[in-house]
XYZ file of C-alpha atoms in Angstrom:
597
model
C -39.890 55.195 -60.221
C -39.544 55.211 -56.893
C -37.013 52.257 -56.084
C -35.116 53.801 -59.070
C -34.617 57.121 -57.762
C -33.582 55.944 -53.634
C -31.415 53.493 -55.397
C -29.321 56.446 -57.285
C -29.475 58.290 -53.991
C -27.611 55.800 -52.014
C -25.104 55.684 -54.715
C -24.407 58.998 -55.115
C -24.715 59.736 -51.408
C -22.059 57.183 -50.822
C -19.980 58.067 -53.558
C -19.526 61.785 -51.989
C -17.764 60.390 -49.273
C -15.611 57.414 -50.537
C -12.988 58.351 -52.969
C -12.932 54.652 -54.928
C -16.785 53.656 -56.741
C -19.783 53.298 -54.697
C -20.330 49.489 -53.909
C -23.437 48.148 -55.388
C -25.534 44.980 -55.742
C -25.488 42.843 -58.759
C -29.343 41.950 -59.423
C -30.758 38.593 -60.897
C -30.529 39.842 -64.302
C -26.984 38.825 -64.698
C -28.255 35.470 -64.776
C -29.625 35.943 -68.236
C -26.834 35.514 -70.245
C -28.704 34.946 -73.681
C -29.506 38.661 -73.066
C -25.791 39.085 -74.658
C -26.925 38.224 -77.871
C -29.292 41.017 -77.948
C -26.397 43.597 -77.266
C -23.919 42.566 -79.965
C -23.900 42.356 -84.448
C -20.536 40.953 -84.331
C -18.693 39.276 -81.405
C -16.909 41.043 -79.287
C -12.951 40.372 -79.802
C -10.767 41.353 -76.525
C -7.173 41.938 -77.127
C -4.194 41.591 -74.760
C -2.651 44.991 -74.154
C -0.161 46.320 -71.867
C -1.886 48.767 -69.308
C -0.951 48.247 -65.947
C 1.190 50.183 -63.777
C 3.161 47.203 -63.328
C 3.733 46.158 -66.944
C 1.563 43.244 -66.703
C -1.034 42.038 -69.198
C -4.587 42.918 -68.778
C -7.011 41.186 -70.321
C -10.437 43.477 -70.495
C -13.957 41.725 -70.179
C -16.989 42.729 -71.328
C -20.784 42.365 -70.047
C -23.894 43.914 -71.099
C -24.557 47.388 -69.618
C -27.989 47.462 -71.047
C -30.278 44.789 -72.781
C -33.660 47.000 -73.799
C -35.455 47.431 -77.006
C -34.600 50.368 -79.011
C -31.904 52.122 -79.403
C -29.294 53.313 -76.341
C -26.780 55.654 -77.409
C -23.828 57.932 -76.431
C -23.079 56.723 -72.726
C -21.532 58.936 -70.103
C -20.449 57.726 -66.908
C -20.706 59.520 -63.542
C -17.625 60.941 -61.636
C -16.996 57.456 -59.433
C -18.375 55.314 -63.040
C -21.226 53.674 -60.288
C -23.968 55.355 -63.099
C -24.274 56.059 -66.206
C -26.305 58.477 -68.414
C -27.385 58.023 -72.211
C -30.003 58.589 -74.786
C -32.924 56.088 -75.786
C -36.110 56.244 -77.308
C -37.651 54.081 -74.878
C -39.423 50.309 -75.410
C -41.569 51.716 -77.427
C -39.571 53.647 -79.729
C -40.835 57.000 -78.992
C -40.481 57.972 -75.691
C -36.875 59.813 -76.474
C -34.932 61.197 -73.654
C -31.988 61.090 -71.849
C -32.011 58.125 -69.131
C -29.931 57.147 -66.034
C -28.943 53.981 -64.174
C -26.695 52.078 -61.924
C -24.455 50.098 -63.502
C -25.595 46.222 -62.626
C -29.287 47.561 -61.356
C -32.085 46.334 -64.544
C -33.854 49.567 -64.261
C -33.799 53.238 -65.398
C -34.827 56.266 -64.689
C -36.235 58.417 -67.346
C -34.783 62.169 -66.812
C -35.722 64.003 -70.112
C -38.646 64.037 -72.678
C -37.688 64.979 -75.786
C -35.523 64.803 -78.871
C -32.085 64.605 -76.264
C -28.930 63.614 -77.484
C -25.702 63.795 -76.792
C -25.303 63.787 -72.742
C -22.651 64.466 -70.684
C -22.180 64.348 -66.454
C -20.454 67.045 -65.006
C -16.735 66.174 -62.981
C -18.632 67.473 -59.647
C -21.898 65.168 -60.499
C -24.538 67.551 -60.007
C -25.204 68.256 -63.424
C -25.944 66.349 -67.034
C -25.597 67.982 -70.177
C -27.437 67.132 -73.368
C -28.850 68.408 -76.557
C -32.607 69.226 -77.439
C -33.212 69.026 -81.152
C -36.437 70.322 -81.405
C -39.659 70.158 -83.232
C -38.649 73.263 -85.889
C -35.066 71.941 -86.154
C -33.436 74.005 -83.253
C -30.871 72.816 -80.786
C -30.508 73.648 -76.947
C -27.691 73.008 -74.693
C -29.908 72.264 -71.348
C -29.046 70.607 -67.947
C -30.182 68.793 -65.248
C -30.092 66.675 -62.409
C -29.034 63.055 -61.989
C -32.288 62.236 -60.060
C -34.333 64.567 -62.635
C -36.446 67.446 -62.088
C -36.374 70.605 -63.960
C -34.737 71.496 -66.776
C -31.786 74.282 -67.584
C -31.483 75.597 -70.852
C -28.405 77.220 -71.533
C -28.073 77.944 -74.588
C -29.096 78.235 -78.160
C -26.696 75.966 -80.542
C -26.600 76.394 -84.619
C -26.250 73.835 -87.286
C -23.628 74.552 -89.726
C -25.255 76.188 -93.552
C -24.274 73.283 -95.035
C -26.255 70.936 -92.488
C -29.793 69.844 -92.431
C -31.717 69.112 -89.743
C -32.314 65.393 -90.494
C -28.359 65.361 -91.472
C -27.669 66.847 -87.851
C -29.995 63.677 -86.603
C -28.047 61.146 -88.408
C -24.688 62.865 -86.988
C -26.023 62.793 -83.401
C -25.990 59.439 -83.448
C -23.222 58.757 -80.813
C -21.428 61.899 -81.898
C -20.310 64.220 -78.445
C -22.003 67.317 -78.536
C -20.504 69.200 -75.106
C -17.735 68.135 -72.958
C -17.300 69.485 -69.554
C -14.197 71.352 -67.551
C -13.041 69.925 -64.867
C -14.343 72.769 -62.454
C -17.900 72.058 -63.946
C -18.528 75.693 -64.072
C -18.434 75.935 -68.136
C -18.725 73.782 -71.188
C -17.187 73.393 -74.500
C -19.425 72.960 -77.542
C -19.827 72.506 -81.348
C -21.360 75.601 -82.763
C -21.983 77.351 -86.120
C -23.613 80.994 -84.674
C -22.335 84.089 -86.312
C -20.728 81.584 -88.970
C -20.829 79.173 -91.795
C -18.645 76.504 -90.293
C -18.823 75.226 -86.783
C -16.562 75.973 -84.460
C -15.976 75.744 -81.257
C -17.002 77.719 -78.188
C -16.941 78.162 -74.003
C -19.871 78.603 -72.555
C -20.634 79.493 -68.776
C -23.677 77.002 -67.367
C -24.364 80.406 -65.006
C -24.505 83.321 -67.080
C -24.233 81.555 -70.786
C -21.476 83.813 -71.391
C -19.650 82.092 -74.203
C -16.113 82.525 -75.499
C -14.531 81.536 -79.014
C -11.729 79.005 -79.774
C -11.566 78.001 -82.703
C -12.324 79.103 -86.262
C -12.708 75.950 -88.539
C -11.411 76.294 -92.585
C -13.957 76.603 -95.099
C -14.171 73.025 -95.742
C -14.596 72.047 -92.265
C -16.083 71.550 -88.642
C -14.654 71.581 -85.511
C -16.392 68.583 -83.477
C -16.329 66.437 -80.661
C -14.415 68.384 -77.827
C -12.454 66.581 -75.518
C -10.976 68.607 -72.244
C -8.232 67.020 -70.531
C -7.957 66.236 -67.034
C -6.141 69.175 -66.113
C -8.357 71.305 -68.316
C -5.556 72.861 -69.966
C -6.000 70.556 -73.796
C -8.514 70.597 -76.234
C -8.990 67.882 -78.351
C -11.313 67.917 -80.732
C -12.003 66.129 -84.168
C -11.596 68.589 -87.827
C -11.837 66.337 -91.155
C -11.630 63.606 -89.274
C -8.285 64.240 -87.538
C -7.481 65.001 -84.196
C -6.086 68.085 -83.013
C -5.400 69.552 -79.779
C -5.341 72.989 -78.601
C -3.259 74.390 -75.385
C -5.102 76.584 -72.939
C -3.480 78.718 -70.181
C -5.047 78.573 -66.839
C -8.017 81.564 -67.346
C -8.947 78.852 -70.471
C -7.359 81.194 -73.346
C -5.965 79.512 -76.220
C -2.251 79.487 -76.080
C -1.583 78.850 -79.861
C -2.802 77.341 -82.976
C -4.576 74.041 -82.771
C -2.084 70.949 -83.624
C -2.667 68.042 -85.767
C -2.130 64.620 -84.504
C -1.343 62.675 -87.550
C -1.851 59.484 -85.915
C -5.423 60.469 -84.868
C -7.655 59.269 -87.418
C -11.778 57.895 -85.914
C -14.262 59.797 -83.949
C -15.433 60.147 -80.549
C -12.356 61.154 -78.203
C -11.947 60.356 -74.615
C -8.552 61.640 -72.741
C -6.966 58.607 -70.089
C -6.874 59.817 -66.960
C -3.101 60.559 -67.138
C -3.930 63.273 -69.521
C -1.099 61.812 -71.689
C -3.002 60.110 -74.595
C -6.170 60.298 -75.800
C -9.158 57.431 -77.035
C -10.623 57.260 -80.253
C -13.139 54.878 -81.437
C -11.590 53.501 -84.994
C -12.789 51.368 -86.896
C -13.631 47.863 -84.661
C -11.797 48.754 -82.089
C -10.650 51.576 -80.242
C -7.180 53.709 -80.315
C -4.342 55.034 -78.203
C -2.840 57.901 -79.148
C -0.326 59.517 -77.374
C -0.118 63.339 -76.854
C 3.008 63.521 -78.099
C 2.432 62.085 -81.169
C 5.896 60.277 -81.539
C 4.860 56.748 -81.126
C 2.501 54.582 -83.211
C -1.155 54.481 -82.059
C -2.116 51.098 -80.214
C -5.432 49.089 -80.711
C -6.346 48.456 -76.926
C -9.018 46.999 -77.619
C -11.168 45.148 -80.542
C -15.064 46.530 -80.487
C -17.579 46.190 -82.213
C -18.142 47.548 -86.084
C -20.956 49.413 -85.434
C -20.157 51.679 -82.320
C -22.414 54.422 -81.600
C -20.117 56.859 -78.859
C -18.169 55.770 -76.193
C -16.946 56.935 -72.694
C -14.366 56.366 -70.588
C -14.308 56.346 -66.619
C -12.149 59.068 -65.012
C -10.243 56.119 -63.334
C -9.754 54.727 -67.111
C -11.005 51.682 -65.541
C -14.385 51.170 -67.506
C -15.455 51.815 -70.918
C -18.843 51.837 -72.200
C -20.017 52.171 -75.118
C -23.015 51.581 -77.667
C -23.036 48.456 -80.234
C -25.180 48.056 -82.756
C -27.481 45.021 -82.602
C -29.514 43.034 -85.259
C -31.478 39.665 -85.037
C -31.835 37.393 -88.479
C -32.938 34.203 -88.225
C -32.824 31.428 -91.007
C -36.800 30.561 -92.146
C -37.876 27.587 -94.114
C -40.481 27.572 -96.836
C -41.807 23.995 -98.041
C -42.715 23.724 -101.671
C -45.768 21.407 -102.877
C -43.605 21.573 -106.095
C -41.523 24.050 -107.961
C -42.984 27.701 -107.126
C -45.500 26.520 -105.690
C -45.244 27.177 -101.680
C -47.310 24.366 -99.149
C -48.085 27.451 -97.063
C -46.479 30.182 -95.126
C -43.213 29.993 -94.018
C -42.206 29.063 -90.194
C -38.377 29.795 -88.381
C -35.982 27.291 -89.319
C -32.694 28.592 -87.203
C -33.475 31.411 -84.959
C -31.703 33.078 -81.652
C -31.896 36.283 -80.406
C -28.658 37.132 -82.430
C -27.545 36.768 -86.141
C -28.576 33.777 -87.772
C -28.300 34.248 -91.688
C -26.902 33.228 -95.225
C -27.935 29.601 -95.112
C -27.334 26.610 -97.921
C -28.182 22.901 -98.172
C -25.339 21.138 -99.386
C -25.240 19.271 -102.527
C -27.020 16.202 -101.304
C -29.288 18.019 -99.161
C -28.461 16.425 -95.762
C -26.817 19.254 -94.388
C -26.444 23.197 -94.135
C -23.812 25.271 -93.437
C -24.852 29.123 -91.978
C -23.669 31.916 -90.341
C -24.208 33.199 -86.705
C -22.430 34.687 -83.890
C -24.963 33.184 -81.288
C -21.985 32.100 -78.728
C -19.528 34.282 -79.361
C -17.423 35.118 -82.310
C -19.457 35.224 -86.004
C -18.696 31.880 -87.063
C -19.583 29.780 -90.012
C -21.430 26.811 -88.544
C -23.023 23.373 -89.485
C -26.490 21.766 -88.825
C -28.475 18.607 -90.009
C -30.584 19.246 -93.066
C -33.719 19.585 -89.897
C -31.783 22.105 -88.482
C -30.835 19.858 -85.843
C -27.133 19.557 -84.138
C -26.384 23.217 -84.994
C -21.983 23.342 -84.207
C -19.195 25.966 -84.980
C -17.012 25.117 -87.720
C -14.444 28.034 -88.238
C -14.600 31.873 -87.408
C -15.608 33.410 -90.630
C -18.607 33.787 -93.056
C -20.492 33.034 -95.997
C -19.907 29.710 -96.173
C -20.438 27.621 -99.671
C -20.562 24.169 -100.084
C -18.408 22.439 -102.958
C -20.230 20.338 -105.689
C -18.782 17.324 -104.191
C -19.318 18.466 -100.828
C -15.951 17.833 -99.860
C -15.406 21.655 -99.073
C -16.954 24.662 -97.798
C -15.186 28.186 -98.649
C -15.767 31.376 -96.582
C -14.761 34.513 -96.068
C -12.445 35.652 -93.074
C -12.184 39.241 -92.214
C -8.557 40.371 -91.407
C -7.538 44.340 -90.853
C -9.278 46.208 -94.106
C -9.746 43.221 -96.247
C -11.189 40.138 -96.383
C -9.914 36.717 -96.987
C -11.417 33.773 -98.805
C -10.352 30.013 -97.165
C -11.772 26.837 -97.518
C -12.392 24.112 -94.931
C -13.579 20.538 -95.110
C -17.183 20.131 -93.402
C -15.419 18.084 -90.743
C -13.146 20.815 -89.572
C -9.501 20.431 -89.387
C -7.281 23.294 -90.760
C -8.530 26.162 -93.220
C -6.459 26.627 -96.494
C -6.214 30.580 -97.345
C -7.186 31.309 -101.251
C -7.116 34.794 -102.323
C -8.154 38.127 -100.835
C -10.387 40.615 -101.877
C -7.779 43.466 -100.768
C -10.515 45.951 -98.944
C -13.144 44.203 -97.149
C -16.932 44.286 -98.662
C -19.715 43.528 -96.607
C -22.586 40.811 -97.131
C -24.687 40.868 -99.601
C -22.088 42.427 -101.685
C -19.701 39.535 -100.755
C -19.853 36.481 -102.063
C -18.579 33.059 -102.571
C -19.882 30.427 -105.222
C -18.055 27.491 -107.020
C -17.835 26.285 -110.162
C -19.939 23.098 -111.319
C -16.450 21.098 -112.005
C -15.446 22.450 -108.508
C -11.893 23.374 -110.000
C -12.630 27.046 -109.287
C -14.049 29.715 -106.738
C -16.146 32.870 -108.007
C -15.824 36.344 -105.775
C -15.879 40.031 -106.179
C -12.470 41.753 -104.760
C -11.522 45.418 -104.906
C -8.326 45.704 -107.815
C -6.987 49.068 -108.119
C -10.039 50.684 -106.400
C -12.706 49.039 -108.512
C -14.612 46.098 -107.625
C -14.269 43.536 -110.433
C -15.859 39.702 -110.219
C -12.920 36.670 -110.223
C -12.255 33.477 -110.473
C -9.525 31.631 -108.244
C -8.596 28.144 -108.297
C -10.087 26.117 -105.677
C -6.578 24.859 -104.382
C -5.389 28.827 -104.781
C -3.525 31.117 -107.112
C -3.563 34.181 -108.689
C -7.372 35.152 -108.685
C -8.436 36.097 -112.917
C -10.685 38.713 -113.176
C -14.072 38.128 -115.642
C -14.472 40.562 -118.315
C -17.898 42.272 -118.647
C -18.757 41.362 -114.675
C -17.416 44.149 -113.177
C -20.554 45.246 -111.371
C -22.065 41.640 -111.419
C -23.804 40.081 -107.535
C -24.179 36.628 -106.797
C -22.174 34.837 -109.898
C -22.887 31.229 -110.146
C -22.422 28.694 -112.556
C -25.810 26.253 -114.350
C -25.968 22.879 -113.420
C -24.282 22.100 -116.825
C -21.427 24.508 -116.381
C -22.645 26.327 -119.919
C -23.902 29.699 -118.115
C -23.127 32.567 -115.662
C -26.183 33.543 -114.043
C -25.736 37.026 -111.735
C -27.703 40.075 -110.510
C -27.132 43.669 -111.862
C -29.114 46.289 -113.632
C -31.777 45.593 -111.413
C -32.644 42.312 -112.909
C -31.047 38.747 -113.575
C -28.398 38.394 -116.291
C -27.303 34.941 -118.214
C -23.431 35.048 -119.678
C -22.590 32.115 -122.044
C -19.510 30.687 -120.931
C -18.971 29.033 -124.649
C -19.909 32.479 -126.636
C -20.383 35.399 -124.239
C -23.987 36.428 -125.469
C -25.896 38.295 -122.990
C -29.694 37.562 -121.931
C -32.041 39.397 -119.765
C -34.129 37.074 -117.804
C -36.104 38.908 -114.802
C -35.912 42.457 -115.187
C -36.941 44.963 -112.016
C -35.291 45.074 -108.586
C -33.799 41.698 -107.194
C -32.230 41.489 -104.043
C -31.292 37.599 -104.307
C -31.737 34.570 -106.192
C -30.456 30.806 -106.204
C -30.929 28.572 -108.815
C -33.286 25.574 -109.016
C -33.659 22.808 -111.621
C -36.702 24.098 -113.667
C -35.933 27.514 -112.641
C -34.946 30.631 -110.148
C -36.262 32.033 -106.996
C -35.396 35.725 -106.460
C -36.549 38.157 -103.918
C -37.895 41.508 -105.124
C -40.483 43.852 -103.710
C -43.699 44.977 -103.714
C -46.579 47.417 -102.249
C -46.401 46.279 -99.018
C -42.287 45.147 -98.887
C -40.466 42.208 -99.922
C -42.097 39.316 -102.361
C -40.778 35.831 -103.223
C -41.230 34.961 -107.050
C -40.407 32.421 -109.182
C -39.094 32.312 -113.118
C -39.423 29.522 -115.024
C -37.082 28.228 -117.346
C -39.347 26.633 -120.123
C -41.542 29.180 -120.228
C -39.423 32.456 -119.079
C -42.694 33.163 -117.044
C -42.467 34.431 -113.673
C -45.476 34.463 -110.426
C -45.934 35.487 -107.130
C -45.059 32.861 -104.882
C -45.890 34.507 -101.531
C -45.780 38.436 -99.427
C -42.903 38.104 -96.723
C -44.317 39.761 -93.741
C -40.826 40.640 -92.567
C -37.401 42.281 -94.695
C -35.673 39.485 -96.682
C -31.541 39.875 -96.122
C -29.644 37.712 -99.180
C -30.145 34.638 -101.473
C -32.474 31.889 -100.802
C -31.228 28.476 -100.676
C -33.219 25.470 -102.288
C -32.609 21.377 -101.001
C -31.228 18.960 -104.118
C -34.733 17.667 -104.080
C -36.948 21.071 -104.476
C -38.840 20.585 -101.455
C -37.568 23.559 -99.396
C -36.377 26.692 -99.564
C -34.427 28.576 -96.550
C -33.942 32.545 -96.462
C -32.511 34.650 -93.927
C -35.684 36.977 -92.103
C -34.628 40.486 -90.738
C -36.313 40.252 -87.445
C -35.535 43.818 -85.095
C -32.701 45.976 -84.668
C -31.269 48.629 -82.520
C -28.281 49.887 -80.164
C -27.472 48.093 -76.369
C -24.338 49.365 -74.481
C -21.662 47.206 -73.438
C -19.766 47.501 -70.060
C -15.988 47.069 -70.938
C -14.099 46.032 -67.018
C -10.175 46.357 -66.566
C -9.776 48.645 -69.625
C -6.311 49.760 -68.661
């Protein structure tokens, strides 16, 4: 720890006496780009913004800030944004604490031990604030030093009555827990003492003096403070909607906090201007001006799954935590139908998502999804898994009967679209839209035997109702009696609807509309074979393939995965193999966002 610690002492000796960021050097592990894929669940999507004092167009890049197993949450830079701060529960998943490093050094140095969330640096850098949830539920506002060493605790902080504990853990996830002043003398914080609700407090880092601003409704918290750069604005998030509250100089409210009613997402970070404030929403994050007259502006398109962002002083940098999962595509061979050759071996693999595969109709080719070089893509391989290229940006792709056509899903705003492409490439048609966007494996695509029509769920008039759409387009039809059906898909002979719901496996007549119950118990996927179905379910010791047989209506073990099973299986025209998408790891990296304004 040694190296670590002289190498945060040069930066932060240099940055006390240059006024622009501490230079540093860029180690080796830039070179390993397919470290990227680790940090990311869906590509990362920059968008052209106007920023610049000039009026010119900026175009922000983004790196990976941190590439480490686990989970790395809720980053906070340091004054000149040379370091940054943020929670992890180490390599091994339980070594929690807040952690430091220099941004473009590999290492880190491990400041706190213990349940620490939430941290934030202090505008003068000697200090970093953060949370201690501890053993019997409590929390304590506590400092320290950049380079470590002992502790400071503040404070005592209370959860709201209506909170638990492990509710308060879930929250802390990349929610801000203390922001600073800019004199670093005091913080603001989230607290329920002396009340039912949590509001929001001062409190004095030297005497833990603490002073009250707000007092939240009844159906309500105040959260997430935000102190402008002048230190004379609150912002702060109450049913998830910004407001702001005006301080005079000796940090007394002025009035009544004020609603923003553009500021709707989580998280807020002022620009340094002090004239608009940052909210993480949705895949991207928001502009909002302090004046509230204008529209908000995406600046820039994130990731879906952020877990807190910061923002440099400079508004130069952003960092902030994405969510990161890795599913690869496994093949199982088959000595004949249910009967497996032996255990199953990776098919498709990378060290990001690689899922939702199917063999085409005549079994030389698959179409999958993955977001291993960029953008989530629908791609296409050999039936080996060899010559693995990008089709179209999208998902879920599904092959026509014929082969001709593959239809996925396109995700655009708050809905999601269904196209179809030809295997070749070339232009996508659009088809219908589901009208609010659902996320796989609740989405869908499957055709119809005749390939004349498309089968999806879609949200109508807030409920989510199973359709049919003409493959060249239309008006989508909605199928009474599926309204909660999964995975509807057509037999061979076009005579039966088989789906998932009820926790079991349903077959619709298509000539009379009788009903039959063919696997009952949880199934979390199924595909359809010739002399019968595979289905995932589970078991004692997690998921289980089986297989039901049509002749008999018998079903058997076929083998124990050893890892989580995500979707439907997908069997070859011939019944030799079957492919399934494996959950592999998951966690939290942070990404480095350059040129944000």
């Amino acid at each position: 720890m040694a190296d670590v610690r002289f190498a945060l002492m040069e930066v932060q000796e240099e940055s006390k006496t240059r006024n622009k960021p501490a230079q540093y050097v860029k180690s080796d592990w830039l070179v390993a780009g397919a470290l990227l894929g680790l940090a990311l669940v869906v590509a990362i999507l920059p968008m052209l913004w106007r920023g610049s004092d000039n009026g010119g167009l900026l175009r922000p890049t983004d790196s990976p800030l941190t590439a480490l197993q686990g989970e790395e949450l809720s980053p906070t830079f340091s004054p000149d944004a040379t370091q940054v701060a943020f929670q992890w529960d180490g390599e091994d998943g339980k070594s929690d604490g807040i952690y430091v490093k220099v941004v473009g050094s590999e290492t880190t140095l491990r400041l706190s031990r213990g349940f620490d969330i939430g941290p934030a640096w202090s505008p003068d850098g000697r200090w970093i604030a953060f949370t201690r949830i501890t053993e019997g539920g409590h929390l304590e506002l506590r400092l320290i030093a950049p380079l470590g060493g002992a502790e400071r605790m503040i404070t005592e902080l209370h959860l709201p009555q209506h909170q638990t504990t492990s509710h308060s853990l879930d929250l802390a996830k990349g929610e801000k827990l203390a922001a600073w002043f800019p004199d670093s003398k005091s913080l603001v914080v989230s607290d329920a003492t002396g009340q039912t609700r949590a509001g929001l407090f001062m409190i004095s880092i030297a005497t833990g003096e603490r002073r009250k601003f707000t007092s939240p409704p009844e159906d309500s918290d105040d959260r997430e403070p935000a102190v402008s750069p002048n230190g004379q604005i609150l912002a702060f998030l109450r049913r998830k909607s910004l407001f702001v509250l005006r301080l005079n100089r000796e940090q007394m409210p002025l009035d009544e906090p004020r609603q923003l009613p553009l500021g709707q997402g989580v998280t807020p970070n002022w620009m340094p201007t002090g004239d608009a404030i940052v909210l993480q929403h949705g895949r991207g994050f928001l502009k909002v001006p302090l004046s509230g007259a204008q529209a908000e502006q995406s600046v820039y398109a994130g990731n879906t799954f952020n877990n807190g962002f910061t923002l440099s002083r400079n508004g130069n940098r952003l960092a902030y935590s994405s969510a990161r999962a890795d599913f690869n595509i496994c093949r199982l061979e088959l000595v004949r139908p249910g009967v497996p050759a032996g255990r199953p071996g990776l098919f498709l693999s990378s060290t990001r998502m690689d899922l939702a595969a199917r063999y085409s109709p005549d079994g030389t080719k698959i179409v999958f999804t993955s977001n291993r070089s960029g953008p989530g893509g629908v791609w296409i391989a050999n039936a080996d898994g060899s010559a693995a290229v990008p089709l179209v940006e999208g998902f879920l792709g599904a092959w026509s009967p014929d082969g001709k056509q593959i239809a996925f899903g396109r995700d655009a705003q708050s809905r999601t679209d269904l196209y179809t492409i030809s295997p070749s490439g070339g232009q996508a048609r659009f088809i219908a839209t589901t009208e609010k966007a659902l996320d796989y494996p609740a989405l869908w695509f499957n055709w119809s035997q005749d390939g004349k029509w498309i089968y999806f769920p879609a949200i109508r008039s807030g409920k989510k109702q199973t359709f049919k759409v003409a493959a060249h387009g239309g008006e989508p039809i909605p199928i009474p009696g599926l309204e909660d059906a999964q995975d509807v898909k057509e037999s061979a002979d076009g005579k039966f609807l088989f789906y998932r719901r009820d926790q079991g496996v349903w077959r619709k007549s298509i000539i009379d509309g009788s009903l039959t119950s063919l696997i009952r118990g949880p199934v979390y996927g199924f595909t359809l074979a010739a002399t019968g179905i595979y289905f995932v379910t589970s078991g004692s010791k997690g998921d289980v393939f089986e297989y039901y047989e049509f002749t008999t209506g018998r079903r058997k073990v076929m083998l124990q995965a050893e890892k989580g099973i995500m979707g439907e299986p997908s069997a070859d025209a011939n019944g030799r193999f079957l492919l399934f998408t494996q959950h592999e790891a998951e966690g939290a990296d942070l990404i480095l966002v350059e040129n944000f304004r």
